[in-house]
Amino acid sequence: MTQMDVQDDRAKVWVNQVTTPYREGRAGEDAGPGTPFVSSHVFVFERAGDGWLLAEDGTDAEHR
């Protein structure tokens, strides 16, 4: 989590995710990890009783 903004019963959370893809090896070469990359997401949660529930994935709206 990189940032969180809570307003009343809604919370917006910014998350960066690092992914390392697994690549296939060429003939005679061992397979191994590829180049890591980062993707960013924005999730909106709403209060539900004593906890929180994911209300929407706001990633597209946030990155316009």
mmCIF file with all atom_site columns, C-alpha atoms in Angstrom:
data_model
loop_
_atom_site.group_PDB
_atom_site.id
_atom_site.type_symbol
_atom_site.label_atom_id
_atom_site.label_alt_id
_atom_site.label_comp_id
_atom_site.label_asym_id
_atom_site.label_entity_id
_atom_site.label_seq_id
_atom_site.pdbx_PDB_ins_code
_atom_site.Cartn_x
_atom_site.Cartn_y
_atom_site.Cartn_z
_atom_site.occupancy
_atom_site.B_iso_or_equiv
_atom_site.pdbx_formal_charge
_atom_site.auth_seq_id
_atom_site.auth_comp_id
_atom_site.auth_asym_id
_atom_site.auth_atom_id
_atom_site.pdbx_PDB_model_num
ATOM 1  C CA . MET A 1 1  ? 0.000   0.000   0.000   1.00 0.00 ? 1  MET A CA 1
ATOM 2  C CA . THR A 1 2  ? 1.383   3.382   -0.935  1.00 0.00 ? 2  THR A CA 1
ATOM 3  C CA . GLN A 1 3  ? -1.438  5.670   0.201   1.00 0.00 ? 3  GLN A CA 1
ATOM 4  C CA . MET A 1 4  ? -4.862  5.502   1.868   1.00 0.00 ? 4  MET A CA 1
ATOM 5  C CA . ASP A 1 5  ? -7.574  8.156   2.084   1.00 0.00 ? 5  ASP A CA 1
ATOM 6  C CA . VAL A 1 6  ? -10.514 7.459   4.427   1.00 0.00 ? 6  VAL A CA 1
ATOM 7  C CA . GLN A 1 7  ? -13.621 9.651   4.203   1.00 0.00 ? 7  GLN A CA 1
ATOM 8  C CA . ASP A 1 8  ? -16.600 8.628   6.347   1.00 0.00 ? 8  ASP A CA 1
ATOM 9  C CA . ASP A 1 9  ? -17.562 5.081   5.320   1.00 0.00 ? 9  ASP A CA 1
ATOM 10 C CA . ARG A 1 10 ? -15.354 4.889   2.206   1.00 0.00 ? 10 ARG A CA 1
ATOM 11 C CA . ALA A 1 11 ? -11.626 4.310   1.850   1.00 0.00 ? 11 ALA A CA 1
ATOM 12 C CA . LYS A 1 12 ? -9.534  4.720   -1.289  1.00 0.00 ? 12 LYS A CA 1
ATOM 13 C CA . VAL A 1 13 ? -6.319  2.676   -1.305  1.00 0.00 ? 13 VAL A CA 1
ATOM 14 C CA . TRP A 1 14 ? -3.428  3.038   -3.762  1.00 0.00 ? 14 TRP A CA 1
ATOM 15 C CA . VAL A 1 15 ? -1.347  -0.119  -4.270  1.00 0.00 ? 15 VAL A CA 1
ATOM 16 C CA . ASN A 1 16 ? 1.774   -0.872  -6.316  1.00 0.00 ? 16 ASN A CA 1
ATOM 17 C CA . GLN A 1 17 ? 2.275   -4.499  -7.316  1.00 0.00 ? 17 GLN A CA 1
ATOM 18 C CA . VAL A 1 18 ? 5.628   -5.890  -8.449  1.00 0.00 ? 18 VAL A CA 1
ATOM 19 C CA . THR A 1 19 ? 5.341   -8.858  -10.803 1.00 0.00 ? 19 THR A CA 1
ATOM 20 C CA . THR A 1 20 ? 8.167   -11.021 -12.068 1.00 0.00 ? 20 THR A CA 1
ATOM 21 C CA . PRO A 1 21 ? 6.991   -13.093 -15.037 1.00 0.00 ? 21 PRO A CA 1
ATOM 22 C CA . TYR A 1 22 ? 8.388   -16.566 -15.568 1.00 0.00 ? 22 TYR A CA 1
ATOM 23 C CA . ARG A 1 23 ? 9.836   -16.947 -19.047 1.00 0.00 ? 23 ARG A CA 1
ATOM 24 C CA . GLU A 1 24 ? 10.350  -20.137 -20.987 1.00 0.00 ? 24 GLU A CA 1
ATOM 25 C CA . GLY A 1 25 ? 13.884  -21.042 -21.908 1.00 0.00 ? 25 GLY A CA 1
ATOM 26 C CA . ARG A 1 26 ? 15.094  -21.428 -25.461 1.00 0.00 ? 26 ARG A CA 1
ATOM 27 C CA . ALA A 1 27 ? 16.310  -24.796 -26.674 1.00 0.00 ? 27 ALA A CA 1
ATOM 28 C CA . GLY A 1 28 ? 19.114  -25.859 -24.350 1.00 0.00 ? 28 GLY A CA 1
ATOM 29 C CA . GLU A 1 29 ? 18.548  -22.914 -21.971 1.00 0.00 ? 29 GLU A CA 1
ATOM 30 C CA . ASP A 1 30 ? 16.989  -23.165 -18.525 1.00 0.00 ? 30 ASP A CA 1
ATOM 31 C CA . ALA A 1 31 ? 13.732  -21.320 -17.942 1.00 0.00 ? 31 ALA A CA 1
ATOM 32 C CA . GLY A 1 32 ? 13.866  -18.523 -15.403 1.00 0.00 ? 32 GLY A CA 1
ATOM 33 C CA . PRO A 1 33 ? 12.431  -15.246 -14.175 1.00 0.00 ? 33 PRO A CA 1
ATOM 34 C CA . GLY A 1 34 ? 11.942  -12.438 -16.658 1.00 0.00 ? 34 GLY A CA 1
ATOM 35 C CA . THR A 1 35 ? 12.184  -8.698  -16.111 1.00 0.00 ? 35 THR A CA 1
ATOM 36 C CA . PRO A 1 36 ? 10.062  -7.493  -13.164 1.00 0.00 ? 36 PRO A CA 1
ATOM 37 C CA . PHE A 1 37 ? 7.495   -4.737  -13.728 1.00 0.00 ? 37 PHE A CA 1
ATOM 38 C CA . VAL A 1 38 ? 5.290   -2.599  -11.491 1.00 0.00 ? 38 VAL A CA 1
ATOM 39 C CA . SER A 1 39 ? 1.563   -2.060  -11.923 1.00 0.00 ? 39 SER A CA 1
ATOM 40 C CA . SER A 1 40 ? -0.484  0.442   -9.921  1.00 0.00 ? 40 SER A CA 1
ATOM 41 C CA . HIS A 1 41 ? -4.048  -0.036  -8.723  1.00 0.00 ? 41 HIS A CA 1
ATOM 42 C CA . VAL A 1 42 ? -6.640  2.029   -6.862  1.00 0.00 ? 42 VAL A CA 1
ATOM 43 C CA . PHE A 1 43 ? -9.276  0.200   -4.825  1.00 0.00 ? 43 PHE A CA 1
ATOM 44 C CA . VAL A 1 44 ? -12.316 1.692   -3.103  1.00 0.00 ? 44 VAL A CA 1
ATOM 45 C CA . PHE A 1 45 ? -13.640 0.003   0.037   1.00 0.00 ? 45 PHE A CA 1
ATOM 46 C CA . GLU A 1 46 ? -16.874 0.627   1.951   1.00 0.00 ? 46 GLU A CA 1
ATOM 47 C CA . ARG A 1 47 ? -17.475 -0.027  5.626   1.00 0.00 ? 47 ARG A CA 1
ATOM 48 C CA . ALA A 1 48 ? -19.479 -3.212  6.238   1.00 0.00 ? 48 ALA A CA 1
ATOM 49 C CA . GLY A 1 49 ? -20.306 -3.905  9.854   1.00 0.00 ? 49 GLY A CA 1
ATOM 50 C CA . ASP A 1 50 ? -17.015 -4.279  11.727  1.00 0.00 ? 50 ASP A CA 1
ATOM 51 C CA . GLY A 1 51 ? -14.939 -4.596  8.546   1.00 0.00 ? 51 GLY A CA 1
ATOM 52 C CA . TRP A 1 52 ? -14.506 -3.325  4.995   1.00 0.00 ? 52 TRP A CA 1
ATOM 53 C CA . LEU A 1 53 ? -15.649 -4.694  1.619   1.00 0.00 ? 53 LEU A CA 1
ATOM 54 C CA . LEU A 1 54 ? -14.206 -3.967  -1.806  1.00 0.00 ? 54 LEU A CA 1
ATOM 55 C CA . ALA A 1 55 ? -16.729 -1.658  -3.492  1.00 0.00 ? 55 ALA A CA 1
ATOM 56 C CA . GLU A 1 56 ? -14.962 -0.958  -6.787  1.00 0.00 ? 56 GLU A CA 1
ATOM 57 C CA . ASP A 1 57 ? -11.713 -1.082  -8.693  1.00 0.00 ? 57 ASP A CA 1
ATOM 58 C CA . GLY A 1 58 ? -11.054 2.602   -9.366  1.00 0.00 ? 58 GLY A CA 1
ATOM 59 C CA . THR A 1 59 ? -7.823  2.019   -11.279 1.00 0.00 ? 59 THR A CA 1
ATOM 60 C CA . ASP A 1 60 ? -9.123  3.078   -14.702 1.00 0.00 ? 60 ASP A CA 1
ATOM 61 C CA . ALA A 1 61 ? -10.901 6.167   -13.386 1.00 0.00 ? 61 ALA A CA 1
ATOM 62 C CA . GLU A 1 62 ? -7.845  7.281   -11.405 1.00 0.00 ? 62 GLU A CA 1
ATOM 63 C CA . HIS A 1 63 ? -5.405  6.933   -14.325 1.00 0.00 ? 63 HIS A CA 1
ATOM 64 C CA . ARG A 1 64 ? -7.329  8.929   -16.941 1.00 0.00 ? 64 ARG A CA 1
#
